[in-house]
Amino acid sequence: MAHKSGRHFLQIPGPSNVPDRVLRAIDMPTMDHRGPDFGKLGRIVLEGCQRVFQTSGPVVIFPGSGTGAWEAAIVNTLSAGDRVVMVETGQFASLWHAMAKRLKLDVDLIPGDWRHGVDAAVIEEKLRADTTHAIKAVMVVHNETSTGVTSRIPPVREALDRAGHPALLMVDTISSLGSVDYKHEAWGVDVTIACSQKGLMLPPGLGFNAISQKALEAGKTSGMPRSYWDWQEMLAPNATGFFPYTPSTNLLYGLREALAMLEEEGLDNVFARHIRHAAATRAALQAWGLENLCLDPRDYSPVLTAVMMPDGHDADTLRQVVLDKYDMSLGTGLGKVKGKVFRIGHLGDFNDLMLMGTIAGVEMGLHAAGVPHRQAGVAAAMDVLAGRRTVGQAAKAA
Ligand SMILES: *Cc1c(COP(=O)(O)O)cnc(C)c1O
């Protein structure tokens, strides 16, 4: 590959840019994971995770991807044949659904149009109709990375409570944790699933579960076979900061640094920054005259924006032009929106000038690829960042 000068722009919605501080932290000799120093590192990262998930309960860290953490959530709490409710918010919800079926769950999938978040009223209806409590879990994706739609979780909790239903609530925060406000404990979530390579600003390789007491209890009677993913195997050595098998030692050095960075900036400031960058991005879309895939302003994602292409124009052709000419990777359309949308990631280690570089790259790419648009997106985004213009930030600020 020919050398390209300057920095590559990695503007896919995960893996996200890894900050230099994290790269430097990972660049260490590998340590003895059974030695005394490791226990201290383990304790620091496990406690730091509790603050980011906003829980006082246990968080476990697997060497694995987000997909592994999805599986861990299921096999630690449910049994084959259990009925669960899932919502088709997009490609990631569809993949989790496919996994649930392979693990022999009886899934009631609420269909969706990939342009809206979870409708808690539909969930409530299903729970009320389930008088025998056959439904064992409600499983939703917080930030649907394929569509740029963030579902509101508290109304889902309220639906369970209003229906007086004991089902577990499981939430995929794989692309929202560390970018969008999320309260595992206060929102009454039983299992929260996350991974390292999105809001946590790390390379891929860590999967997380935050676990409620009720989910731990459910594990005692759950009939799924499990071994690698078994929470109990993890929790016993975790008490002293150790792991039952070899952890991703160097990624945990990185995690310690990433958690420190989030806390130095302040989680609330991190969340506000993401909301602001998302608003500036939407201002650019509007100025270009392009449509946002997300139709409900209450559910606009602070993490990414999925942009619809005008008819007759292929999103992946545009992405290729942007990559070739400007060395920037944009997210491809996944599943049924392939070719129809591209996704702009604005998450993780990111600031105003990185966003402006991103928006400029898209605008120049639209021009180079011959996609009809108004050349006004850069100016519109700058207006938002400079505070000259506000864009409806809806419920995300609340
Ligand atoms: C990225 C992502 C996943 C999959 O995570 P992997 O680490 O690729 O296994 C699942 N759900 C959501 C919402 C995601 O963004």
Short mmCIF file of C-alpha atoms and ligand atoms in Angstrom, two decimals:
data_model
loop_
_atom_site.label_atom_id
_atom_site.label_comp_id
_atom_site.label_asym_id
_atom_site.label_seq_id
_atom_site.Cartn_x
_atom_site.Cartn_y
_atom_site.Cartn_z
CA MET A 1 0.00 0.00 0.00
CA ALA A 2 1.34 3.45 -0.90
CA HIS A 3 2.08 5.72 2.03
CA LYS A 4 -0.54 8.37 2.75
CA SER A 5 0.61 11.37 4.70
CA GLY A 6 -1.44 12.78 7.54
CA ARG A 7 -3.92 11.00 9.75
CA HIS A 8 -6.50 8.55 8.51
CA PHE A 9 -10.02 9.64 9.54
CA LEU A 10 -11.77 6.62 11.07
CA GLN A 11 -15.34 7.93 11.11
CA ILE A 12 -17.17 4.64 11.30
CA PRO A 13 -19.37 4.19 14.36
CA GLY A 14 -16.98 1.75 15.93
CA PRO A 15 -14.25 0.76 16.16
CA SER A 16 -13.65 4.39 17.02
CA ASN A 17 -10.41 6.38 17.13
CA VAL A 18 -8.11 5.20 19.92
CA PRO A 19 -6.50 8.19 21.67
CA ASP A 20 -2.71 8.31 21.93
CA ARG A 21 -2.90 8.13 25.72
CA VAL A 22 -4.65 4.78 25.46
CA LEU A 23 -2.21 3.48 22.83
CA ARG A 24 0.72 4.44 25.06
CA ALA A 25 -0.93 2.75 28.04
CA ILE A 26 -1.34 -0.51 26.11
CA ASP A 27 2.29 -0.41 24.95
CA MET A 28 3.70 -2.21 28.00
CA PRO A 29 5.37 -5.54 28.69
CA THR A 30 2.74 -8.21 29.29
CA MET A 31 2.46 -8.92 33.02
CA ASP A 32 1.88 -12.06 35.06
CA HIS A 33 -1.89 -12.21 35.38
CA ARG A 34 -1.52 -14.38 38.49
CA GLY A 35 0.98 -12.02 40.16
CA PRO A 36 0.24 -9.40 42.85
CA ASP A 37 0.30 -6.37 40.52
CA PHE A 38 -2.40 -7.76 38.34
CA GLY A 39 -4.96 -7.89 41.16
CA LYS A 40 -4.57 -4.14 41.68
CA LEU A 41 -5.12 -3.42 37.99
CA GLY A 42 -8.13 -5.76 37.97
CA ARG A 43 -9.72 -4.00 40.94
CA ILE A 44 -9.16 -0.55 39.45
CA VAL A 45 -10.78 -1.39 36.10
CA LEU A 46 -13.68 -3.36 37.59
CA GLU A 47 -14.51 -0.47 39.93
CA GLY A 48 -14.07 2.08 37.16
CA CYS A 49 -16.51 0.11 35.02
CA GLN A 50 -19.14 0.33 37.76
CA ARG A 51 -18.97 4.13 37.55
CA VAL A 52 -19.35 4.15 33.77
CA PHE A 53 -22.26 1.67 33.79
CA GLN A 54 -23.64 3.67 36.75
CA THR A 55 -24.14 0.65 38.97
CA SER A 56 -23.01 -0.57 42.39
CA GLY A 57 -23.45 -4.18 41.26
CA PRO A 58 -20.98 -6.44 39.48
CA VAL A 59 -19.56 -5.82 36.02
CA VAL A 60 -17.68 -8.65 34.32
CA ILE A 61 -15.10 -8.23 31.55
CA PHE A 62 -14.60 -10.99 29.00
CA PRO A 63 -11.82 -11.24 26.45
CA GLY A 64 -14.23 -11.13 23.53
CA SER A 65 -16.28 -8.97 21.23
CA GLY A 66 -19.71 -7.48 21.84
CA THR A 67 -21.25 -10.55 20.24
CA GLY A 68 -19.70 -12.71 22.94
CA ALA A 69 -21.13 -10.42 25.62
CA TRP A 70 -24.60 -10.82 24.01
CA GLU A 71 -24.22 -14.56 24.31
CA ALA A 72 -23.04 -14.29 27.92
CA ALA A 73 -26.19 -12.32 28.82
CA ILE A 74 -28.40 -15.06 27.40
CA VAL A 75 -26.64 -18.19 28.61
CA ASN A 76 -26.28 -16.91 32.17
CA THR A 77 -29.96 -16.15 32.69
CA LEU A 78 -32.26 -18.12 30.37
CA SER A 79 -33.18 -21.67 29.34
CA ALA A 80 -33.84 -23.16 25.91
CA GLY A 81 -37.50 -22.69 25.04
CA ASP A 82 -37.87 -19.52 27.15
CA ARG A 83 -40.04 -16.86 25.58
CA VAL A 84 -38.40 -13.43 25.13
CA VAL A 85 -39.49 -10.17 23.53
CA MET A 86 -37.10 -8.39 21.17
CA VAL A 87 -37.55 -5.32 18.94
CA GLU A 88 -36.32 -5.10 15.35
CA THR A 89 -34.71 -1.68 15.52
CA GLY A 90 -32.11 -2.50 12.84
CA GLN A 91 -29.28 -4.82 11.88
CA PHE A 92 -27.79 -5.28 15.36
CA ALA A 93 -31.16 -6.11 16.89
CA SER A 94 -31.63 -8.57 13.99
CA LEU A 95 -28.27 -10.23 14.68
CA TRP A 96 -29.04 -10.56 18.39
CA HIS A 97 -32.41 -12.01 17.43
CA ALA A 98 -30.70 -14.57 15.16
CA MET A 99 -28.40 -15.54 18.03
CA ALA A 100 -31.35 -15.90 20.41
CA LYS A 101 -33.03 -18.25 17.95
CA ARG A 102 -29.86 -20.32 17.53
CA LEU A 103 -29.74 -20.64 21.32
CA LYS A 104 -33.30 -22.02 21.09
CA LEU A 105 -35.15 -19.12 22.69
CA ASP A 106 -38.76 -18.63 21.63
CA VAL A 107 -38.51 -15.05 20.37
CA ASP A 108 -41.46 -12.73 19.95
CA LEU A 109 -39.88 -10.15 17.62
CA ILE A 110 -41.69 -6.81 17.39
CA PRO A 111 -41.16 -5.73 13.77
CA GLY A 112 -39.73 -2.29 13.02
CA ASP A 113 -39.04 -0.04 10.04
CA TRP A 114 -35.38 0.66 11.01
CA ARG A 115 -36.24 4.37 11.34
CA HIS A 116 -37.68 4.51 14.87
CA GLY A 117 -36.65 3.47 18.37
CA VAL A 118 -38.37 0.98 20.63
CA ASP A 119 -42.08 1.64 21.25
CA ALA A 120 -42.56 0.90 24.95
CA ALA A 121 -46.36 0.86 24.56
CA VAL A 122 -46.19 -2.19 22.28
CA ILE A 123 -43.95 -3.97 24.79
CA GLU A 124 -46.37 -3.10 27.60
CA GLU A 125 -49.27 -4.56 25.62
CA LYS A 126 -47.42 -7.85 25.17
CA LEU A 127 -46.49 -8.01 28.83
CA ARG A 128 -50.06 -7.31 29.98
CA ALA A 129 -51.37 -10.06 27.71
CA ASP A 130 -48.86 -12.50 29.20
CA THR A 131 -50.81 -13.31 32.36
CA THR A 132 -48.89 -16.56 32.98
CA HIS A 133 -45.53 -14.75 32.87
CA ALA A 134 -44.18 -16.96 30.12
CA ILE A 135 -42.01 -14.08 28.90
CA LYS A 136 -38.66 -14.32 30.66
CA ALA A 137 -36.87 -11.32 29.19
CA VAL A 138 -37.29 -8.12 27.22
CA MET A 139 -34.16 -7.50 25.12
CA VAL A 140 -33.52 -4.18 23.41
CA VAL A 141 -30.67 -2.31 21.73
CA HIS A 142 -30.05 1.13 23.25
CA ASN A 143 -28.15 2.71 20.37
CA GLU A 144 -28.91 0.94 17.07
CA THR A 145 -25.61 1.45 15.29
CA SER A 146 -26.98 0.45 11.89
CA THR A 147 -29.58 3.24 11.84
CA GLY A 148 -28.47 6.05 14.17
CA VAL A 149 -31.50 5.62 16.40
CA THR A 150 -31.21 5.68 20.20
CA SER A 151 -34.11 4.11 22.08
CA ARG A 152 -35.23 5.54 25.38
CA ILE A 153 -34.79 2.86 28.06
CA PRO A 154 -36.70 4.34 31.08
CA PRO A 155 -40.09 3.97 29.28
CA VAL A 156 -39.29 0.28 28.69
CA ARG A 157 -38.62 -0.15 32.41
CA GLU A 158 -41.89 1.65 33.15
CA ALA A 159 -43.73 -0.70 30.76
CA LEU A 160 -42.46 -3.70 32.75
CA ASP A 161 -43.39 -2.04 36.04
CA ARG A 162 -46.83 -0.89 34.93
CA ALA A 163 -47.61 -4.38 33.66
CA GLY A 164 -46.33 -5.80 36.97
CA HIS A 165 -44.28 -8.23 34.91
CA PRO A 166 -41.19 -10.02 36.33
CA ALA A 167 -39.31 -10.45 33.01
CA LEU A 168 -35.65 -9.51 32.98
CA LEU A 169 -34.65 -6.36 31.08
CA MET A 170 -31.52 -6.74 28.94
CA VAL A 171 -30.01 -3.82 27.06
CA ASP A 172 -27.28 -3.73 24.41
CA THR A 173 -25.26 -0.55 25.04
CA ILE A 174 -22.40 -1.71 22.83
CA SER A 175 -22.24 1.54 20.88
CA SER A 176 -23.62 3.90 23.53
CA LEU A 177 -21.75 3.19 26.75
CA GLY A 178 -19.35 6.03 27.47
CA SER A 179 -21.03 8.24 24.85
CA VAL A 180 -24.69 8.48 25.85
CA ASP A 181 -26.05 8.79 29.37
CA TYR A 182 -26.97 5.35 30.62
CA LYS A 183 -27.88 4.25 34.14
CA HIS A 184 -27.83 0.48 34.62
CA GLU A 185 -29.00 0.60 38.22
CA ALA A 186 -31.36 3.60 38.30
CA TRP A 187 -33.10 2.40 35.15
CA GLY A 188 -33.62 -1.06 36.60
CA VAL A 189 -31.75 -2.94 33.89
CA ASP A 190 -30.86 -6.55 34.67
CA VAL A 191 -28.11 -7.17 32.14
CA THR A 192 -26.28 -4.44 30.26
CA ILE A 193 -24.07 -5.55 27.39
CA ALA A 194 -21.12 -3.49 26.12
CA CYS A 195 -17.73 -3.80 24.47
CA SER A 196 -14.46 -1.92 24.22
CA GLN A 197 -14.17 -0.48 20.71
CA LYS A 198 -16.86 2.18 20.57
CA GLY A 199 -17.52 4.79 23.28
CA LEU A 200 -14.81 3.35 25.49
CA MET A 201 -12.17 4.38 22.90
CA LEU A 202 -10.26 1.09 23.02
CA PRO A 203 -9.29 -1.39 20.33
CA PRO A 204 -11.70 -4.34 19.92
CA GLY A 205 -11.30 -7.25 22.31
CA LEU A 206 -13.25 -6.70 25.53
CA GLY A 207 -16.90 -7.57 26.17
CA PHE A 208 -18.80 -6.46 29.27
CA ASN A 209 -21.88 -7.47 31.24
CA ALA A 210 -23.26 -5.36 34.09
CA ILE A 211 -25.46 -7.63 36.17
CA SER A 212 -28.34 -7.03 38.57
CA GLN A 213 -29.07 -9.14 41.63
CA LYS A 214 -32.18 -10.42 39.91
CA ALA A 215 -30.15 -11.57 36.90
CA LEU A 216 -27.73 -13.39 39.21
CA GLU A 217 -30.70 -15.12 40.84
CA ALA A 218 -32.08 -16.10 37.42
CA GLY A 219 -28.73 -17.75 36.72
CA LYS A 220 -29.31 -20.25 39.51
CA THR A 221 -32.23 -21.85 37.67
CA SER A 222 -31.23 -21.14 34.08
CA GLY A 223 -30.69 -24.30 32.06
CA MET A 224 -28.38 -23.07 29.28
CA PRO A 225 -25.02 -24.87 29.13
CA ARG A 226 -22.21 -22.39 29.75
CA SER A 227 -18.56 -22.51 30.57
CA TYR A 228 -16.36 -19.75 29.12
CA TRP A 229 -19.12 -17.17 29.62
CA ASP A 230 -20.17 -18.32 33.10
CA TRP A 231 -20.56 -15.28 35.36
CA GLN A 232 -19.97 -17.31 38.51
CA GLU A 233 -16.59 -18.48 37.21
CA MET A 234 -15.66 -14.80 36.72
CA LEU A 235 -17.14 -13.30 39.86
CA ALA A 236 -15.27 -15.48 42.34
CA PRO A 237 -11.72 -14.45 41.31
CA ASN A 238 -12.90 -10.91 40.36
CA ALA A 239 -13.47 -10.24 44.07
CA THR A 240 -9.67 -9.87 44.41
CA GLY A 241 -9.17 -8.42 40.92
CA PHE A 242 -8.18 -11.70 39.25
CA PHE A 243 -9.67 -13.65 36.35
CA PRO A 244 -10.39 -17.37 35.92
CA TYR A 245 -8.45 -17.54 32.65
CA THR A 246 -5.98 -15.26 30.89
CA PRO A 247 -7.53 -11.78 30.57
CA SER A 248 -6.65 -9.32 27.79
CA THR A 249 -3.93 -7.90 30.01
CA ASN A 250 -2.74 -5.09 27.77
CA LEU A 251 -6.25 -4.03 26.84
CA LEU A 252 -6.95 -3.70 30.55
CA TYR A 253 -4.05 -1.22 30.81
CA GLY A 254 -5.81 0.65 28.04
CA LEU A 255 -9.14 0.40 29.81
CA ARG A 256 -7.64 1.88 32.98
CA GLU A 257 -6.43 4.85 30.94
CA ALA A 258 -9.70 5.25 29.00
CA LEU A 259 -11.72 5.21 32.23
CA ALA A 260 -9.40 7.84 33.69
CA MET A 261 -9.87 10.01 30.60
CA LEU A 262 -13.67 9.76 30.78
CA GLU A 263 -13.58 10.74 34.43
CA GLU A 264 -11.17 13.63 33.87
CA GLU A 265 -13.48 15.08 31.23
CA GLY A 266 -16.50 14.22 33.37
CA LEU A 267 -19.15 11.82 32.09
CA ASP A 268 -21.75 14.58 31.82
CA ASN A 269 -19.38 16.65 29.66
CA VAL A 270 -18.68 13.60 27.51
CA PHE A 271 -22.40 13.07 26.95
CA ALA A 272 -22.98 16.77 26.18
CA ARG A 273 -20.11 16.73 23.68
CA HIS A 274 -21.66 13.83 21.79
CA ILE A 275 -25.06 15.54 21.69
CA ARG A 276 -23.47 18.71 20.34
CA HIS A 277 -21.47 16.95 17.63
CA ALA A 278 -24.55 15.00 16.57
CA ALA A 279 -26.53 18.26 16.32
CA ALA A 280 -23.84 19.86 14.17
CA THR A 281 -23.79 16.80 11.92
CA ARG A 282 -27.57 16.95 11.47
CA ALA A 283 -27.31 20.64 10.61
CA ALA A 284 -24.89 19.66 7.83
CA LEU A 285 -27.28 17.00 6.49
CA GLN A 286 -30.13 19.43 6.46
CA ALA A 287 -28.03 22.01 4.63
CA TRP A 288 -26.88 19.43 2.07
CA GLY A 289 -30.54 18.57 1.54
CA LEU A 290 -30.01 14.93 2.52
CA GLU A 291 -32.33 12.93 4.74
CA ASN A 292 -31.60 11.40 8.14
CA LEU A 293 -32.58 7.71 8.38
CA CYS A 294 -33.89 8.35 11.92
CA LEU A 295 -37.38 9.81 11.73
CA ASP A 296 -38.06 10.58 15.39
CA PRO A 297 -36.16 13.63 16.73
CA ARG A 298 -36.45 12.20 20.26
CA ASP A 299 -34.36 9.24 19.12
CA TYR A 300 -31.58 10.96 17.17
CA SER A 301 -28.35 9.21 18.07
CA PRO A 302 -25.56 11.22 19.73
CA VAL A 303 -23.11 8.55 18.46
CA LEU A 304 -23.66 8.40 14.73
CA THR A 305 -25.87 9.75 11.97
CA ALA A 306 -27.11 7.52 9.13
CA VAL A 307 -27.50 9.57 5.95
CA MET A 308 -29.86 8.49 3.17
CA MET A 309 -28.62 8.75 -0.40
CA PRO A 310 -30.73 10.43 -3.07
CA ASP A 311 -32.41 7.89 -5.39
CA GLY A 312 -30.07 6.47 -8.01
CA HIS A 313 -26.91 7.08 -5.98
CA ASP A 314 -25.05 4.32 -4.18
CA ALA A 315 -23.73 5.00 -0.68
CA ASP A 316 -20.81 2.63 -1.07
CA THR A 317 -19.63 4.41 -4.23
CA LEU A 318 -19.56 7.66 -2.25
CA ARG A 319 -17.71 5.93 0.60
CA GLN A 320 -15.10 4.62 -1.83
CA VAL A 321 -14.55 8.10 -3.30
CA VAL A 322 -14.17 9.59 0.18
CA LEU A 323 -11.70 6.87 1.17
CA ASP A 324 -9.63 7.19 -2.00
CA LYS A 325 -9.55 10.99 -2.18
CA TYR A 326 -9.60 12.01 1.47
CA ASP A 327 -8.42 8.93 3.41
CA MET A 328 -11.58 8.83 5.50
CA SER A 329 -13.58 5.70 6.36
CA LEU A 330 -17.33 6.20 6.68
CA GLY A 331 -19.69 3.48 7.91
CA THR A 332 -21.33 1.29 5.30
CA GLY A 333 -25.06 0.59 5.20
CA LEU A 334 -25.74 -2.72 6.97
CA GLY A 335 -28.32 -5.35 6.09
CA LYS A 336 -31.34 -4.07 4.24
CA VAL A 337 -30.07 -0.48 4.02
CA LYS A 338 -26.82 -1.50 2.26
CA GLY A 339 -26.06 0.97 -0.51
CA LYS A 340 -28.90 3.22 0.65
CA VAL A 341 -27.22 4.88 3.61
CA PHE A 342 -23.76 5.76 4.84
CA ARG A 343 -23.03 6.39 8.48
CA ILE A 344 -20.99 9.18 10.02
CA GLY A 345 -19.52 8.20 13.37
CA HIS A 346 -19.04 11.10 15.81
CA LEU A 347 -18.16 9.20 18.94
CA GLY A 348 -15.34 8.50 21.31
CA ASP A 349 -12.12 10.50 21.21
CA PHE A 350 -13.41 13.37 19.14
CA ASN A 351 -13.48 17.16 19.04
CA ASP A 352 -14.83 20.09 17.02
CA LEU A 353 -12.05 20.20 14.44
CA MET A 354 -12.18 16.44 13.89
CA LEU A 355 -15.90 16.83 13.26
CA MET A 356 -15.29 19.69 10.84
CA GLY A 357 -12.69 17.61 9.00
CA THR A 358 -15.23 14.82 8.79
CA ILE A 359 -18.04 17.05 7.51
CA ALA A 360 -15.70 18.71 5.00
CA GLY A 361 -14.61 15.28 3.77
CA VAL A 362 -18.21 14.22 3.24
CA GLU A 363 -19.09 17.46 1.47
CA MET A 364 -16.08 17.23 -0.85
CA GLY A 365 -16.90 13.57 -1.42
CA LEU A 366 -20.51 14.35 -2.36
CA HIS A 367 -19.18 16.79 -4.94
CA ALA A 368 -16.52 14.38 -6.28
CA ALA A 369 -19.04 11.51 -6.53
CA GLY A 370 -21.57 13.69 -8.33
CA VAL A 371 -24.23 13.34 -5.64
CA PRO A 372 -26.72 16.23 -5.82
CA HIS A 373 -26.48 18.43 -2.72
CA ARG A 374 -26.15 22.04 -1.62
CA GLN A 375 -22.59 23.00 -0.65
CA ALA A 376 -23.69 24.41 2.67
CA GLY A 377 -23.10 21.62 5.20
CA VAL A 378 -19.72 22.75 6.47
CA ALA A 379 -20.99 26.26 7.19
CA ALA A 380 -24.13 24.93 8.89
CA ALA A 381 -22.12 22.59 11.14
CA MET A 382 -19.76 25.45 12.05
CA ASP A 383 -22.74 27.59 12.97
CA VAL A 384 -23.86 24.99 15.49
CA LEU A 385 -20.38 24.50 16.94
CA ALA A 386 -19.86 28.25 17.23
CA GLY A 387 -23.20 28.62 18.99
CA ARG A 388 -24.59 30.82 16.24
CA ARG A 389 -27.39 28.37 15.66
CA THR A 390 -29.04 25.69 17.73
CA VAL A 391 -30.57 22.56 16.37
CA GLY A 392 -33.44 20.79 18.14
CA GLN A 393 -31.66 18.51 20.51
CA ALA A 394 -34.96 17.10 21.77
CA ALA A 395 -35.02 14.67 24.63
CA LYS A 396 -31.34 13.79 24.41
CA ALA A 397 -30.40 16.78 26.52
CA ALA A 398 -32.84 15.82 29.28
C1 LIG B 1 -20.82 -3.22 17.17
C2 LIG B 1 -22.13 -3.68 17.73
C3 LIG B 1 -22.37 -5.02 18.06
C4 LIG B 1 -21.39 -6.11 17.75
O1 LIG B 1 -20.23 -6.01 18.48
P1 LIG B 1 -18.94 -6.85 18.03
O2 LIG B 1 -17.87 -6.35 18.95
O3 LIG B 1 -18.71 -6.55 16.60
O4 LIG B 1 -19.26 -8.28 18.26
C5 LIG B 1 -23.57 -5.33 18.66
N1 LIG B 1 -24.50 -4.39 18.91
C6 LIG B 1 -24.31 -3.10 18.60
C7 LIG B 1 -25.38 -2.11 18.91
C8 LIG B 1 -23.12 -2.71 18.00
O5 LIG B 1 -22.92 -1.41 17.68
#
